Every structure is written in C-alpha cells, then in structure tokens.
Amino acid sequence: MDELAYSIIGDNKHYGTPVNPAAPTRVPGGSSSGSGVAVAADLVDFSLGTDTAGSVRVPAAFCGILGFRPSHGAVPVIGVIPMAQSFDTVGCFAKDPTILRQVGHILLQLSYTDVRKPQRFLIADDCFELSLIPNEASVGAVIRSIQKLFGRKALQHINLGDYVASAVPSLKVLQKEIGSDMGAISLLRTAMQMIQRWEFKVNHEGWLTTANPNLGPATAARTKAALETTSHLLPLLQRIKDEARYAINDLLKDDMLLVLPTVPDIPPKLNTKPESLEEFRNRAMDLICIAGMSGCCQVTMPAGEHDDVPMAVSLLARQGSDRFLLDTLLALYATVQVEDKADANQRASLSNGHFDAAELAKEKGNAAFKRNDFKNAISHYTDAIRIRGNNPTYYNNRAMAYLQLRSYSEAEADCTKALILDKNSVKAYLRRGTARESMGYYNEADEGHKRLPPATALPCACGRVLSLV
C-alpha cells in the first residue's frame, strides 16, 4: 500500500509498486493497492481495504474490479490506525457482485429486508465533463442498462456543481478566505483536504517528528503540508461538511442514486512525472470528495475499456442505504457488462477492417459535400448517424453541410450533440459558434469560443471551417 495511506497512486518507495493485472504499464491505484491487485489477479475472491479519500474506489477503478466504500460509520473501525477519522471507512473489493454483496452484508451486520427498486438515477453531467474520456464511452453502457431495466423515466440529468453551490452556502465564505475562483466541487474538495490534513496532523504529528521517517517525495510533501496546517478554519470547514452532508443526502432521498465517474481518466502510466500525478490527484479528488463530505456509500464498477485500459463508473446512495446500493449493483451489473461487450465487439469490428455501413455512408457524404451537393451530403450523414449514432464526427460533418445551406438551427443542434459525445471537439465548438453568430446569438457564440483551448484560432465571421473527417 502507499505509505501512511496518503496517496491514490499505489506506489511505495520501500516496497515497490504492485503490478496492475488489467494494465501492467499503468499504476494500480491506492492506497489499498495490494488489496485491489490481489482480487484483480484472481489470488483471492475478495479483500478488505480502508477508504478515506478514494483508497478502495481508485484501485478498484484502475484494476477493473468492483470496490465498495460503505457509509461513514457503518462499519466499525476498531483496530484500524486512523488516517482522518471524519472520512475513514473499511471497504472491500471483489470481481463478482454477489460476493461483494455478501461481504458487504457481513461487514455491515445487516439483517434481511426486502429489496427496494431505485426510483431515479441522477446522471451528474458536469462530473462526466471533468473526464477526458468521451461521455458515450464512459457512461453509455450504464445509461442503456438503466433504460433497459428501469425505463427511460428512471433517468434524470443534473449539474451537481450548481446544486452544491446553491445548497452549501458556506463554500462562498471559504472561497473568500482562501482567495480562490474555484468552482463549488473543487471548493468542496479543498475543504475535505484541509480537514484531512488537520486530523492527520493530530493523529501522527508526534510519531512523524520523533521518528523522522524516510518517506517518498510525494508522501513527504503531503505530510509536510499536513504538519503546517492550523486549526483556525476548522469551524468553517465543519460547517461546510455539515451542509454538504445534508444537501447530498437530501438530494438522494426516496431511493435516488447518483451516477458519476469514479476517476477523471484512465490510470496514469508508470513513471509519470510527479507534477502530472499531483494534477491527476486533484482532479480525482473533485469526484472522490462527494462521498467523503456527505458520508454517503459508493460502489465503483467496471464500465468497459478505453485504449485497452479499464474505465469505471460509480453509483452513490444516501448515508445508511448500503444494502440498497449493493442490491442495485447486483441488479444492474450483468446488463452493464453485456452492453460493454457489445461496444467492444463493435470497436473490434472496426479495428479489424470489417465492412462498416456507417463509415461507408460517411464517405459518401464527404464525396457529395466536395461536389457542393449539400442536400445529398446531409442525407448520407443522416444514414451514418442512423446506423451508429454515438460517433461525433457524423454530427460534425452534417453540421458543416447544414451551414452551407444556411440551416443554422440544425447545424447548432448537431454541434451540441457532437459536444455531448466528445466535449473536446474543437470543430464542433467552432461550427456551433458560426451557427449562433449567423442567428444573431453573439453572446452564446462568444461563450462557446471561451471554452476552446487557448491556442485555438477562431474562424472568421463567415465560418469557413470546412475540413471534413
């Protein structure tokens, strides 16, 4: 495990890094790296791990297995060396959801109750936008599985950051105190990290100053920051935690579940530069802090692969709803894996060079576009979308054809769809900006341009961004 349980990477200066069985060139995740790797390598059916700030959820996500963080206080921590007791939990890993559920029930010492059906799944759209993986790849199989099992009405989309900003008013006070322009979720993460540092200091300052241990550079920097922490903001931080606990649990009342990415990207490669790992850790903590600051239970499950590396999606239920969460995972898991396999087969078919009608339709559309036959181009692109509607390129190309016909509202709609599928599509931002300018929506066009990477050149007003893919 990571030294002092103070990392989510999974390395250790003294004992090395356990090999990630699902991605040997990538880190295994931590701090409970050995426990996660043992399950992923089929050495054991299940294992235990502590989770203060992601130490079960992250290795489970990186190793492509299931990981369960129970509600804070639901599993006794007697005998566990405390890291930060406001967030410390004892969780577990497994590959089989039935085993995870059995182990969870034993840890939680639950008596039998009837299985409850989820009433709503809240898709945290802004949290998925933190991810570098296209939304369709990261959460598409989960959404389709929910629709199949529980119906379309069970799905609801939410901007979690906006909700937290309105429901946790003390974050604005913290923002002024630290002089930051961070968003609400990042401020929540900062509050959690500050509490964690203070409690770590209270727990371990005596030993650290007496023993002066030989720590790895990242852990040493983190412990140094903890030892320098003061308590003057603790009343404010505790108020933020109390408000967040009430807000998130109120959001998830009446058998609601929150769906969000477990981590913001696939596992970093081994020997990644320390500054890149620290940047990854902060982005991951934006997602991890939701359960930490609310006390809610969370389970992470595999959700396919990206570049042959595991992806993961989490379900989060209100504090005390651990049985309900594990039951829902059991009901959902098999269908998610079937959907993931279907996606993988489709990708394999394309990569093996098999005939693909959607690509053929796109190429016909490109040929028609180059002949200035824009109506036929739209028809062919529409065929491609009908065959495979999760490809942002098809929407991008059809939008370009709509622009040539001055069908600006249709072009804007296609670009918006392309950005849902791939939020990093520069062409979609540019073309949507052109469509909005042409309709006179200058403020909206400017807002779209602000989202572009700094080095991106903007098109002229006529919007001649014509390259097709």
CSV table of C-alpha atoms in Angstrom, one decimal:
chain,number,residue,atom,x,y,z
A,1,MET,CA,0.0,0.0,0.0
A,2,ASP,CA,1.0,3.6,-0.2
A,3,GLU,CA,3.0,5.0,2.7
A,4,LEU,CA,0.7,6.2,5.5
A,5,ALA,CA,-2.3,5.6,3.2
A,6,TYR,CA,-1.6,9.1,1.9
A,7,SER,CA,-1.9,8.6,-1.9
A,8,ILE,CA,-4.2,7.2,-4.5
A,9,ILE,CA,-1.4,6.2,-6.9
A,10,GLY,CA,-0.5,2.8,-5.4
A,11,ASP,CA,3.3,3.1,-5.3
A,12,ASN,CA,5.7,2.7,-2.4
A,13,LYS,CA,9.3,3.9,-2.2
A,14,HIS,CA,10.3,0.9,0.0
A,15,TYR,CA,8.3,-2.0,-1.3
A,16,GLY,CA,7.7,-1.1,-5.0
A,17,THR,CA,4.5,-0.9,-7.0
A,18,PRO,CA,2.1,-3.9,-7.3
A,19,VAL,CA,1.6,-4.8,-10.9
A,20,ASN,CA,-1.9,-3.8,-12.2
A,21,PRO,CA,-3.2,-7.1,-13.8
A,22,ALA,CA,-5.6,-5.2,-16.0
A,23,ALA,CA,-3.0,-2.7,-17.3
A,24,PRO,CA,0.6,-3.7,-16.4
A,25,THR,CA,2.1,-0.5,-17.8
A,26,ARG,CA,-0.2,1.6,-15.6
A,27,VAL,CA,-0.3,2.3,-11.8
A,28,PRO,CA,-2.7,0.1,-9.8
A,29,GLY,CA,-4.2,2.9,-7.7
A,30,GLY,CA,-4.1,3.3,-3.9
A,31,SER,CA,-3.7,3.5,-1.2
A,32,SER,CA,-5.1,-0.1,-0.9
A,33,SER,CA,-3.2,-1.2,-3.9
A,34,GLY,CA,-2.2,-4.7,-2.8
A,35,SER,CA,-5.8,-5.5,-1.9
A,36,GLY,CA,-7.1,-4.4,-5.2
A,37,VAL,CA,-4.4,-6.2,-7.2
A,38,ALA,CA,-4.9,-9.4,-5.2
A,39,VAL,CA,-8.5,-9.5,-6.4
A,40,ALA,CA,-7.8,-8.4,-10.0
A,41,ALA,CA,-5.1,-11.1,-10.3
A,42,ASP,CA,-7.6,-13.8,-9.0
A,43,LEU,CA,-5.4,-14.6,-6.0
A,44,VAL,CA,-8.5,-14.1,-3.7
A,45,ASP,CA,-12.3,-13.8,-4.2
A,46,PHE,CA,-12.4,-10.6,-2.1
A,47,SER,CA,-10.2,-8.4,0.0
A,48,LEU,CA,-10.6,-5.5,2.5
A,49,GLY,CA,-9.2,-2.0,2.2
A,50,THR,CA,-9.5,1.3,4.0
A,51,ASP,CA,-11.0,4.2,2.1
A,52,THR,CA,-10.5,7.7,3.5
A,53,ALA,CA,-10.2,9.6,0.2
A,54,GLY,CA,-10.6,7.0,-2.5
A,55,SER,CA,-8.3,4.3,-1.3
A,56,VAL,CA,-10.7,1.5,-2.3
A,57,ARG,CA,-12.6,3.2,-5.1
A,58,VAL,CA,-9.5,4.3,-7.1
A,59,PRO,CA,-7.6,0.9,-7.1
A,60,ALA,CA,-10.9,-0.9,-8.0
A,61,ALA,CA,-11.4,1.5,-10.9
A,62,PHE,CA,-7.8,1.2,-12.1
A,63,CYS,CA,-7.7,-2.6,-11.9
A,64,GLY,CA,-11.1,-3.1,-13.5
A,65,ILE,CA,-12.9,-4.7,-10.5
A,66,LEU,CA,-15.7,-3.8,-8.0
A,67,GLY,CA,-15.0,-1.6,-5.0
A,68,PHE,CA,-17.3,-0.6,-2.1
A,69,ARG,CA,-16.9,2.3,0.3
A,70,PRO,CA,-19.6,2.0,2.9
A,71,SER,CA,-21.4,4.9,4.6
A,72,HIS,CA,-19.2,6.6,7.1
A,73,GLY,CA,-19.6,5.0,10.5
A,74,ALA,CA,-21.5,2.0,9.1
A,75,VAL,CA,-18.6,-0.5,9.6
A,76,PRO,CA,-16.6,-0.3,12.9
A,77,VAL,CA,-13.0,0.9,12.5
A,78,ILE,CA,-11.8,-0.5,15.9
A,79,GLY,CA,-8.3,-1.6,15.4
A,80,VAL,CA,-7.7,0.5,12.3
A,81,ILE,CA,-4.9,3.1,12.6
A,82,PRO,CA,-6.7,6.3,11.9
A,83,MET,CA,-5.8,8.5,8.9
A,84,ALA,CA,-8.5,11.1,9.2
A,85,GLN,CA,-11.4,9.9,11.3
A,86,SER,CA,-14.0,12.2,9.7
A,87,PHE,CA,-13.6,10.2,6.5
A,88,ASP,CA,-12.1,6.8,7.4
A,89,THR,CA,-14.1,3.7,6.3
A,90,VAL,CA,-13.4,0.0,5.9
A,91,GLY,CA,-14.5,-1.2,2.4
A,92,CYS,CA,-14.0,-4.2,0.2
A,93,PHE,CA,-13.1,-5.4,-3.3
A,94,ALA,CA,-14.4,-8.3,-5.4
A,95,LYS,CA,-14.9,-9.2,-9.1
A,96,ASP,CA,-18.3,-10.9,-8.6
A,97,PRO,CA,-21.2,-8.5,-7.4
A,98,THR,CA,-22.8,-11.4,-5.5
A,99,ILE,CA,-19.6,-11.9,-3.4
A,100,LEU,CA,-19.2,-8.1,-2.9
A,101,ARG,CA,-22.8,-8.0,-1.7
A,102,GLN,CA,-22.2,-11.0,0.7
A,103,VAL,CA,-19.1,-9.5,2.1
A,104,GLY,CA,-20.7,-6.1,2.4
A,105,HIS,CA,-23.6,-7.6,4.4
A,106,ILE,CA,-21.3,-9.3,6.8
A,107,LEU,CA,-19.2,-6.1,7.4
A,108,LEU,CA,-22.4,-4.1,7.8
A,109,GLN,CA,-24.0,-6.8,10.0
A,110,LEU,CA,-27.3,-6.2,8.2
A,111,SER,CA,-30.5,-8.1,8.9
A,112,TYR,CA,-32.7,-9.2,6.0
A,113,THR,CA,-35.1,-6.7,4.4
A,114,ASP,CA,-37.0,-6.7,1.1
A,115,VAL,CA,-35.1,-5.4,-2.0
A,116,ARG,CA,-36.1,-1.9,-3.0
A,117,LYS,CA,-36.2,-0.7,-6.5
A,118,PRO,CA,-34.4,2.6,-7.4
A,119,GLN,CA,-36.8,5.4,-8.2
A,120,ARG,CA,-34.3,7.6,-10.1
A,121,PHE,CA,-30.7,7.6,-11.4
A,122,LEU,CA,-29.2,11.1,-11.4
A,123,ILE,CA,-26.6,11.4,-14.1
A,124,ALA,CA,-24.0,14.1,-12.9
A,125,ASP,CA,-23.3,15.6,-16.3
A,126,ASP,CA,-20.8,18.1,-15.1
A,127,CYS,CA,-18.8,15.4,-13.4
A,128,PHE,CA,-18.6,13.4,-16.6
A,129,GLU,CA,-17.4,16.6,-18.3
A,130,LEU,CA,-14.4,16.5,-15.9
A,131,SER,CA,-13.4,13.3,-17.5
A,132,LEU,CA,-11.1,13.2,-20.5
A,133,ILE,CA,-12.9,10.2,-21.9
A,134,PRO,CA,-15.9,10.9,-24.2
A,135,ASN,CA,-19.2,10.5,-22.4
A,136,GLU,CA,-20.6,7.9,-24.6
A,137,ALA,CA,-17.6,5.6,-23.9
A,138,SER,CA,-17.5,6.2,-20.2
A,139,VAL,CA,-21.2,6.1,-19.3
A,140,GLY,CA,-23.1,5.0,-22.4
A,141,ALA,CA,-23.4,1.3,-21.3
A,142,VAL,CA,-24.6,2.3,-17.9
A,143,ILE,CA,-27.3,4.6,-19.2
A,144,ARG,CA,-28.5,2.0,-21.7
A,145,SER,CA,-28.6,-0.6,-19.0
A,146,ILE,CA,-30.7,1.6,-16.7
A,147,GLN,CA,-33.1,2.3,-19.5
A,148,LYS,CA,-33.5,-1.5,-20.2
A,149,LEU,CA,-34.0,-2.5,-16.6
A,150,PHE,CA,-35.8,0.5,-15.1
A,151,GLY,CA,-37.2,2.5,-18.1
A,152,ARG,CA,-36.3,5.9,-19.5
A,153,LYS,CA,-38.2,7.8,-16.8
A,154,ALA,CA,-35.7,6.5,-14.3
A,155,LEU,CA,-33.0,8.7,-15.8
A,156,GLN,CA,-32.6,12.3,-14.8
A,157,HIS,CA,-29.7,14.6,-15.5
A,158,ILE,CA,-28.2,17.1,-13.0
A,159,ASN,CA,-25.4,19.6,-12.8
A,160,LEU,CA,-24.0,18.6,-9.4
A,161,GLY,CA,-21.7,21.6,-9.1
A,162,ASP,CA,-24.7,24.0,-9.5
A,163,TYR,CA,-26.6,22.1,-6.9
A,164,VAL,CA,-23.7,22.1,-4.4
A,165,ALA,CA,-23.1,25.8,-5.0
A,166,SER,CA,-26.7,26.6,-4.0
A,167,ALA,CA,-27.1,24.1,-1.2
A,168,VAL,CA,-23.7,24.6,0.5
A,169,PRO,CA,-23.6,28.4,1.1
A,170,SER,CA,-20.6,28.3,3.4
A,171,LEU,CA,-18.4,27.4,0.3
A,172,LYS,CA,-18.6,31.1,-0.6
A,173,VAL,CA,-17.1,32.1,2.7
A,174,LEU,CA,-14.2,29.6,2.1
A,175,GLN,CA,-13.8,31.0,-1.4
A,176,LYS,CA,-13.2,34.5,0.1
A,177,GLU,CA,-10.9,33.1,2.9
A,178,ILE,CA,-8.5,31.4,0.5
A,179,GLY,CA,-8.9,33.9,-2.3
A,180,SER,CA,-9.8,31.4,-5.0
A,181,ASP,CA,-12.1,31.3,-8.0
A,182,MET,CA,-12.6,27.6,-7.9
A,183,GLY,CA,-16.0,26.0,-8.7
A,184,ALA,CA,-18.2,24.6,-6.0
A,185,ILE,CA,-17.0,20.9,-6.3
A,186,SER,CA,-13.3,22.0,-6.2
A,187,LEU,CA,-14.0,24.1,-3.1
A,188,LEU,CA,-15.7,21.1,-1.5
A,189,ARG,CA,-12.6,19.0,-2.3
A,190,THR,CA,-10.4,21.7,-0.8
A,191,ALA,CA,-12.4,21.8,2.4
A,192,MET,CA,-12.1,18.0,2.7
A,193,GLN,CA,-8.4,18.1,2.1
A,194,MET,CA,-8.0,20.8,4.8
A,195,ILE,CA,-9.9,18.7,7.3
A,196,GLN,CA,-8.0,15.6,6.3
A,197,ARG,CA,-4.6,17.4,6.8
A,198,TRP,CA,-5.6,18.6,10.3
A,199,GLU,CA,-6.8,15.3,11.5
A,200,PHE,CA,-3.8,13.5,10.0
A,201,LYS,CA,-1.6,16.0,11.9
A,202,VAL,CA,-3.4,15.4,15.2
A,203,ASN,CA,-3.1,11.6,14.7
A,204,HIS,CA,0.5,11.4,13.6
A,205,GLU,CA,2.5,14.6,14.4
A,206,GLY,CA,4.2,13.0,17.4
A,207,TRP,CA,5.4,10.0,15.6
A,208,LEU,CA,6.5,11.9,12.5
A,209,THR,CA,8.5,14.4,14.4
A,210,THR,CA,10.1,11.8,16.7
A,211,ALA,CA,10.8,9.0,14.1
A,212,ASN,CA,11.6,11.3,11.2
A,213,PRO,CA,10.7,8.5,8.7
A,214,ASN,CA,12.3,8.2,5.3
A,215,LEU,CA,9.3,8.9,3.1
A,216,GLY,CA,8.9,9.0,-0.7
A,217,PRO,CA,8.9,12.5,-2.1
A,218,ALA,CA,5.1,12.8,-2.7
A,219,THR,CA,4.2,11.5,0.7
A,220,ALA,CA,6.8,13.6,2.4
A,221,ALA,CA,5.4,16.8,0.7
A,222,ARG,CA,1.9,15.8,1.8
A,223,THR,CA,2.9,15.1,5.4
A,224,LYS,CA,4.8,18.4,5.5
A,225,ALA,CA,1.7,20.3,4.3
A,226,ALA,CA,-0.3,18.5,7.0
A,227,LEU,CA,2.1,19.4,9.8
A,228,GLU,CA,2.0,23.0,8.7
A,229,THR,CA,-1.8,23.1,8.9
A,230,THR,CA,-3.5,25.3,11.5
A,231,SER,CA,-7.0,25.0,13.0
A,232,HIS,CA,-8.3,28.5,12.5
A,233,LEU,CA,-10.6,27.5,9.7
A,234,LEU,CA,-11.9,24.3,11.3
A,235,PRO,CA,-15.3,25.8,12.4
A,236,LEU,CA,-16.0,26.9,8.8
A,237,LEU,CA,-14.8,23.6,7.4
A,238,GLN,CA,-17.0,21.6,9.7
A,239,ARG,CA,-20.0,23.8,8.8
A,240,ILE,CA,-19.3,23.1,5.1
A,241,LYS,CA,-19.1,19.4,5.8
A,242,ASP,CA,-22.5,19.5,7.7
A,243,GLU,CA,-24.1,21.5,4.9
A,244,ALA,CA,-22.8,19.1,2.3
A,245,ARG,CA,-23.9,16.0,4.2
A,246,TYR,CA,-27.4,17.4,4.5
A,247,ALA,CA,-27.5,18.6,0.8
A,248,ILE,CA,-26.3,15.4,-0.8
A,249,ASN,CA,-28.4,13.1,1.4
A,250,ASP,CA,-31.5,15.3,0.8
A,251,LEU,CA,-30.8,15.0,-3.0
A,252,LEU,CA,-30.7,11.2,-2.8
A,253,LYS,CA,-33.8,10.7,-0.6
A,254,ASP,CA,-36.6,8.5,-1.8
A,255,ASP,CA,-34.3,5.8,-3.3
A,256,MET,CA,-32.4,8.1,-5.7
A,257,LEU,CA,-28.9,7.2,-6.9
A,258,LEU,CA,-26.2,9.5,-8.2
A,259,VAL,CA,-24.2,8.3,-11.2
A,260,LEU,CA,-20.7,9.8,-11.7
A,261,PRO,CA,-17.3,8.7,-12.9
A,262,THR,CA,-15.1,7.1,-10.3
A,263,VAL,CA,-12.0,8.9,-11.5
A,264,PRO,CA,-11.5,11.5,-14.2
A,265,ASP,CA,-9.3,9.5,-16.6
A,266,ILE,CA,-7.8,6.1,-17.2
A,267,PRO,CA,-4.9,5.1,-14.8
A,268,PRO,CA,-1.7,7.1,-15.3
A,269,LYS,CA,1.3,5.3,-16.8
A,270,LEU,CA,4.1,4.0,-14.6
A,271,ASN,CA,6.9,6.6,-14.0
A,272,THR,CA,4.6,9.5,-14.8
A,273,LYS,CA,6.1,12.8,-13.7
A,274,PRO,CA,5.2,13.8,-10.1
A,275,GLU,CA,3.6,17.1,-11.1
A,276,SER,CA,1.3,15.3,-13.6
A,277,LEU,CA,0.4,12.8,-10.9
A,278,GLU,CA,-0.5,15.6,-8.5
A,279,GLU,CA,-2.6,17.3,-11.1
A,280,PHE,CA,-4.4,14.0,-11.7
A,281,ARG,CA,-4.9,13.5,-7.9
A,282,ASN,CA,-6.6,16.9,-7.5
A,283,ARG,CA,-9.0,16.2,-10.4
A,284,ALA,CA,-9.7,12.8,-9.0
A,285,MET,CA,-10.4,14.3,-5.5
A,286,ASP,CA,-13.1,16.5,-7.1
A,287,LEU,CA,-15.0,13.3,-7.7
A,288,ILE,CA,-13.9,11.4,-4.6
A,289,CYS,CA,-14.9,14.2,-2.2
A,290,ILE,CA,-18.7,13.8,-2.8
A,291,ALA,CA,-19.0,10.6,-0.8
A,292,GLY,CA,-16.3,11.8,1.7
A,293,MET,CA,-18.0,15.1,2.6
A,294,SER,CA,-21.5,13.6,2.6
A,295,GLY,CA,-20.9,10.3,4.4
A,296,CYS,CA,-22.7,8.5,1.6
A,297,CYS,CA,-21.9,5.0,0.4
A,298,GLN,CA,-20.4,4.5,-3.0
A,299,VAL,CA,-19.7,1.5,-5.3
A,300,THR,CA,-17.5,1.6,-8.4
A,301,MET,CA,-17.9,-0.9,-11.2
A,302,PRO,CA,-16.0,-1.6,-14.5
A,303,ALA,CA,-17.5,0.2,-17.5
A,304,GLY,CA,-15.6,-1.1,-20.4
A,305,GLU,CA,-12.2,0.0,-21.7
A,306,HIS,CA,-10.6,3.0,-23.3
A,307,ASP,CA,-7.3,2.4,-25.2
A,308,ASP,CA,-7.4,-1.2,-23.7
A,309,VAL,CA,-7.4,0.2,-20.2
A,310,PRO,CA,-10.2,-0.1,-17.6
A,311,MET,CA,-12.8,2.6,-17.2
A,312,ALA,CA,-15.2,2.8,-14.2
A,313,VAL,CA,-18.5,4.4,-13.2
A,314,SER,CA,-19.8,4.8,-9.6
A,315,LEU,CA,-23.2,4.7,-8.0
A,316,LEU,CA,-23.7,6.7,-4.9
A,317,ALA,CA,-26.5,6.3,-2.4
A,318,ARG,CA,-27.5,8.3,0.7
A,319,GLN,CA,-25.8,7.6,4.0
A,320,GLY,CA,-27.2,4.4,5.6
A,321,SER,CA,-28.5,3.0,2.2
A,322,ASP,CA,-25.7,0.5,1.9
A,323,ARG,CA,-27.9,-2.6,1.4
A,324,PHE,CA,-30.0,-0.7,-1.2
A,325,LEU,CA,-26.8,0.3,-3.1
A,326,LEU,CA,-25.3,-3.3,-3.1
A,327,ASP,CA,-28.7,-4.7,-4.2
A,328,THR,CA,-28.9,-2.2,-7.1
A,329,LEU,CA,-25.4,-3.0,-8.2
A,330,LEU,CA,-26.3,-6.7,-8.3
A,331,ALA,CA,-29.4,-6.0,-10.4
A,332,LEU,CA,-27.5,-3.7,-12.8
A,333,TYR,CA,-24.1,-5.2,-13.2
A,334,ALA,CA,-24.8,-8.1,-15.6
A,335,THR,CA,-26.6,-5.9,-18.1
A,336,VAL,CA,-23.8,-3.3,-18.0
A,337,GLN,CA,-21.3,-5.9,-18.8
A,338,VAL,CA,-23.4,-7.1,-21.8
A,339,GLU,CA,-23.6,-3.6,-23.1
A,340,ASP,CA,-19.9,-3.1,-22.6
A,341,LYS,CA,-19.2,-6.3,-24.5
A,342,ALA,CA,-21.4,-5.1,-27.4
A,343,ASP,CA,-19.5,-1.9,-27.5
A,344,ALA,CA,-16.2,-3.8,-27.5
A,345,ASN,CA,-17.3,-6.0,-30.3
A,346,GLN,CA,-18.3,-3.0,-32.4
A,347,ARG,CA,-14.9,-1.4,-31.8
A,348,ALA,CA,-13.1,-4.7,-32.7
A,349,SER,CA,-15.1,-5.0,-35.9
A,350,LEU,CA,-13.9,-1.5,-37.0
A,351,SER,CA,-10.3,-2.1,-35.9
A,352,ASN,CA,-10.1,-5.4,-37.8
A,353,GLY,CA,-11.1,-3.6,-41.0
A,354,HIS,CA,-14.5,-5.2,-41.4
A,355,PHE,CA,-17.1,-3.6,-43.6
A,356,ASP,CA,-18.9,-0.9,-41.8
A,357,ALA,CA,-22.0,0.7,-43.3
A,358,ALA,CA,-21.8,3.8,-41.2
A,359,GLU,CA,-18.3,4.6,-42.4
A,360,LEU,CA,-19.4,4.0,-46.0
A,361,ALA,CA,-22.3,6.4,-45.6
A,362,LYS,CA,-20.0,9.0,-44.1
A,363,GLU,CA,-17.6,8.7,-47.1
A,364,LYS,CA,-20.5,9.1,-49.5
A,365,GLY,CA,-21.5,12.2,-47.6
A,366,ASN,CA,-17.9,13.6,-47.8
A,367,ALA,CA,-17.9,12.9,-51.6
A,368,ALA,CA,-21.2,14.7,-52.0
A,369,PHE,CA,-20.0,17.6,-49.9
A,370,LYS,CA,-16.9,18.1,-52.1
A,371,ARG,CA,-19.2,18.3,-55.1
A,372,ASN,CA,-21.2,21.0,-53.3
A,373,ASP,CA,-24.2,18.6,-53.3
A,374,PHE,CA,-25.0,19.6,-49.7
A,375,LYS,CA,-28.5,18.1,-49.6
A,376,ASN,CA,-27.2,14.6,-50.6
A,377,ALA,CA,-24.4,15.0,-48.1
A,378,ILE,CA,-26.9,15.6,-45.3
A,379,SER,CA,-28.8,12.5,-46.4
A,380,HIS,CA,-25.7,10.3,-46.3
A,381,TYR,CA,-24.5,11.7,-42.9
A,382,THR,CA,-28.0,11.1,-41.6
A,383,ASP,CA,-27.7,7.4,-42.7
A,384,ALA,CA,-24.4,7.2,-40.9
A,385,ILE,CA,-26.0,8.6,-37.7
A,386,ARG,CA,-28.9,6.2,-38.0
A,387,ILE,CA,-26.5,3.2,-38.1
A,388,ARG,CA,-24.1,4.4,-35.4
A,389,GLY,CA,-25.4,7.4,-33.5
A,390,ASN,CA,-22.6,7.6,-31.0
A,391,ASN,CA,-20.0,9.0,-33.4
A,392,PRO,CA,-19.4,12.8,-33.0
A,393,THR,CA,-17.7,13.0,-36.4
A,394,TYR,CA,-21.0,12.3,-38.2
A,395,TYR,CA,-22.8,15.1,-36.4
A,396,ASN,CA,-19.9,17.4,-37.0
A,397,ASN,CA,-19.9,16.7,-40.8
A,398,ARG,CA,-23.7,17.1,-41.1
A,399,ALA,CA,-23.4,20.4,-39.2
A,400,MET,CA,-21.0,21.6,-41.8
A,401,ALA,CA,-23.4,20.7,-44.6
A,402,TYR,CA,-26.2,22.5,-42.8
A,403,LEU,CA,-24.1,25.6,-42.5
A,404,GLN,CA,-23.6,25.7,-46.3
A,405,LEU,CA,-27.4,25.6,-46.7
A,406,ARG,CA,-27.8,28.3,-44.0
A,407,SER,CA,-29.8,25.9,-41.9
A,408,TYR,CA,-28.2,27.4,-38.8
A,409,SER,CA,-30.5,25.9,-36.1
A,410,GLU,CA,-30.0,22.4,-37.4
A,411,ALA,CA,-26.2,23.0,-37.5
A,412,GLU,CA,-26.2,24.2,-33.9
A,413,ALA,CA,-28.2,21.2,-32.8
A,414,ASP,CA,-25.8,18.8,-34.5
A,415,CYS,CA,-22.7,20.5,-32.9
A,416,THR,CA,-24.3,20.4,-29.5
A,417,LYS,CA,-24.8,16.6,-29.9
A,418,ALA,CA,-21.2,16.2,-31.1
A,419,LEU,CA,-20.0,18.0,-27.9
A,420,ILE,CA,-22.1,15.7,-25.7
A,421,LEU,CA,-20.3,12.8,-27.3
A,422,ASP,CA,-16.9,14.5,-27.3
A,423,LYS,CA,-16.5,17.6,-25.3
A,424,ASN,CA,-13.0,18.3,-26.7
A,425,SER,CA,-14.2,18.6,-30.3
A,426,VAL,CA,-12.7,21.9,-31.4
A,427,LYS,CA,-14.6,21.7,-34.8
A,428,ALA,CA,-17.9,21.4,-33.0
A,429,TYR,CA,-17.2,24.5,-30.9
A,430,LEU,CA,-16.2,26.5,-33.9
A,431,ARG,CA,-19.1,25.4,-36.1
A,432,ARG,CA,-21.6,25.9,-33.4
A,433,GLY,CA,-20.2,29.4,-32.8
A,434,THR,CA,-20.6,30.2,-36.5
A,435,ALA,CA,-24.2,29.0,-36.5
A,436,ARG,CA,-25.0,31.1,-33.4
A,437,GLU,CA,-23.4,34.2,-34.9
A,438,SER,CA,-25.4,33.7,-38.0
A,439,MET,CA,-28.6,33.6,-36.0
A,440,GLY,CA,-27.6,36.7,-34.1
A,441,TYR,CA,-26.8,34.9,-30.8
A,442,TYR,CA,-23.5,36.7,-30.3
A,443,ASN,CA,-23.2,36.2,-26.5
A,444,GLU,CA,-23.7,32.4,-26.9
A,445,ALA,CA,-21.2,32.3,-29.7
A,446,ASP,CA,-18.7,34.1,-27.6
A,447,GLU,CA,-19.3,31.8,-24.6
A,448,GLY,CA,-18.6,28.8,-26.8
A,449,HIS,CA,-15.3,30.3,-28.1
A,450,LYS,CA,-14.2,30.8,-24.5
A,451,ARG,CA,-14.4,27.1,-24.0
A,452,LEU,CA,-11.8,26.5,-26.7
A,453,PRO,CA,-8.2,25.6,-25.8
A,454,PRO,CA,-6.0,28.8,-25.6
A,455,ALA,CA,-4.1,28.1,-28.7
A,456,THR,CA,-7.1,27.5,-30.9
A,457,ALA,CA,-7.5,30.0,-33.8
A,458,LEU,CA,-11.1,31.3,-34.2
A,459,PRO,CA,-12.8,31.3,-37.6
A,460,CYS,CA,-13.7,34.4,-39.5
A,461,ALA,CA,-17.4,35.5,-39.3
A,462,CYS,CA,-18.3,33.5,-42.4
A,463,GLY,CA,-17.3,30.4,-40.5
A,464,ARG,CA,-15.3,28.7,-43.3
A,465,VAL,CA,-14.1,25.8,-41.2
A,466,LEU,CA,-14.6,23.3,-43.9
A,467,SER,CA,-12.3,20.3,-43.3
A,468,LEU,CA,-14.2,17.0,-43.0
A,469,VAL,CA,-13.2,13.9,-41.2
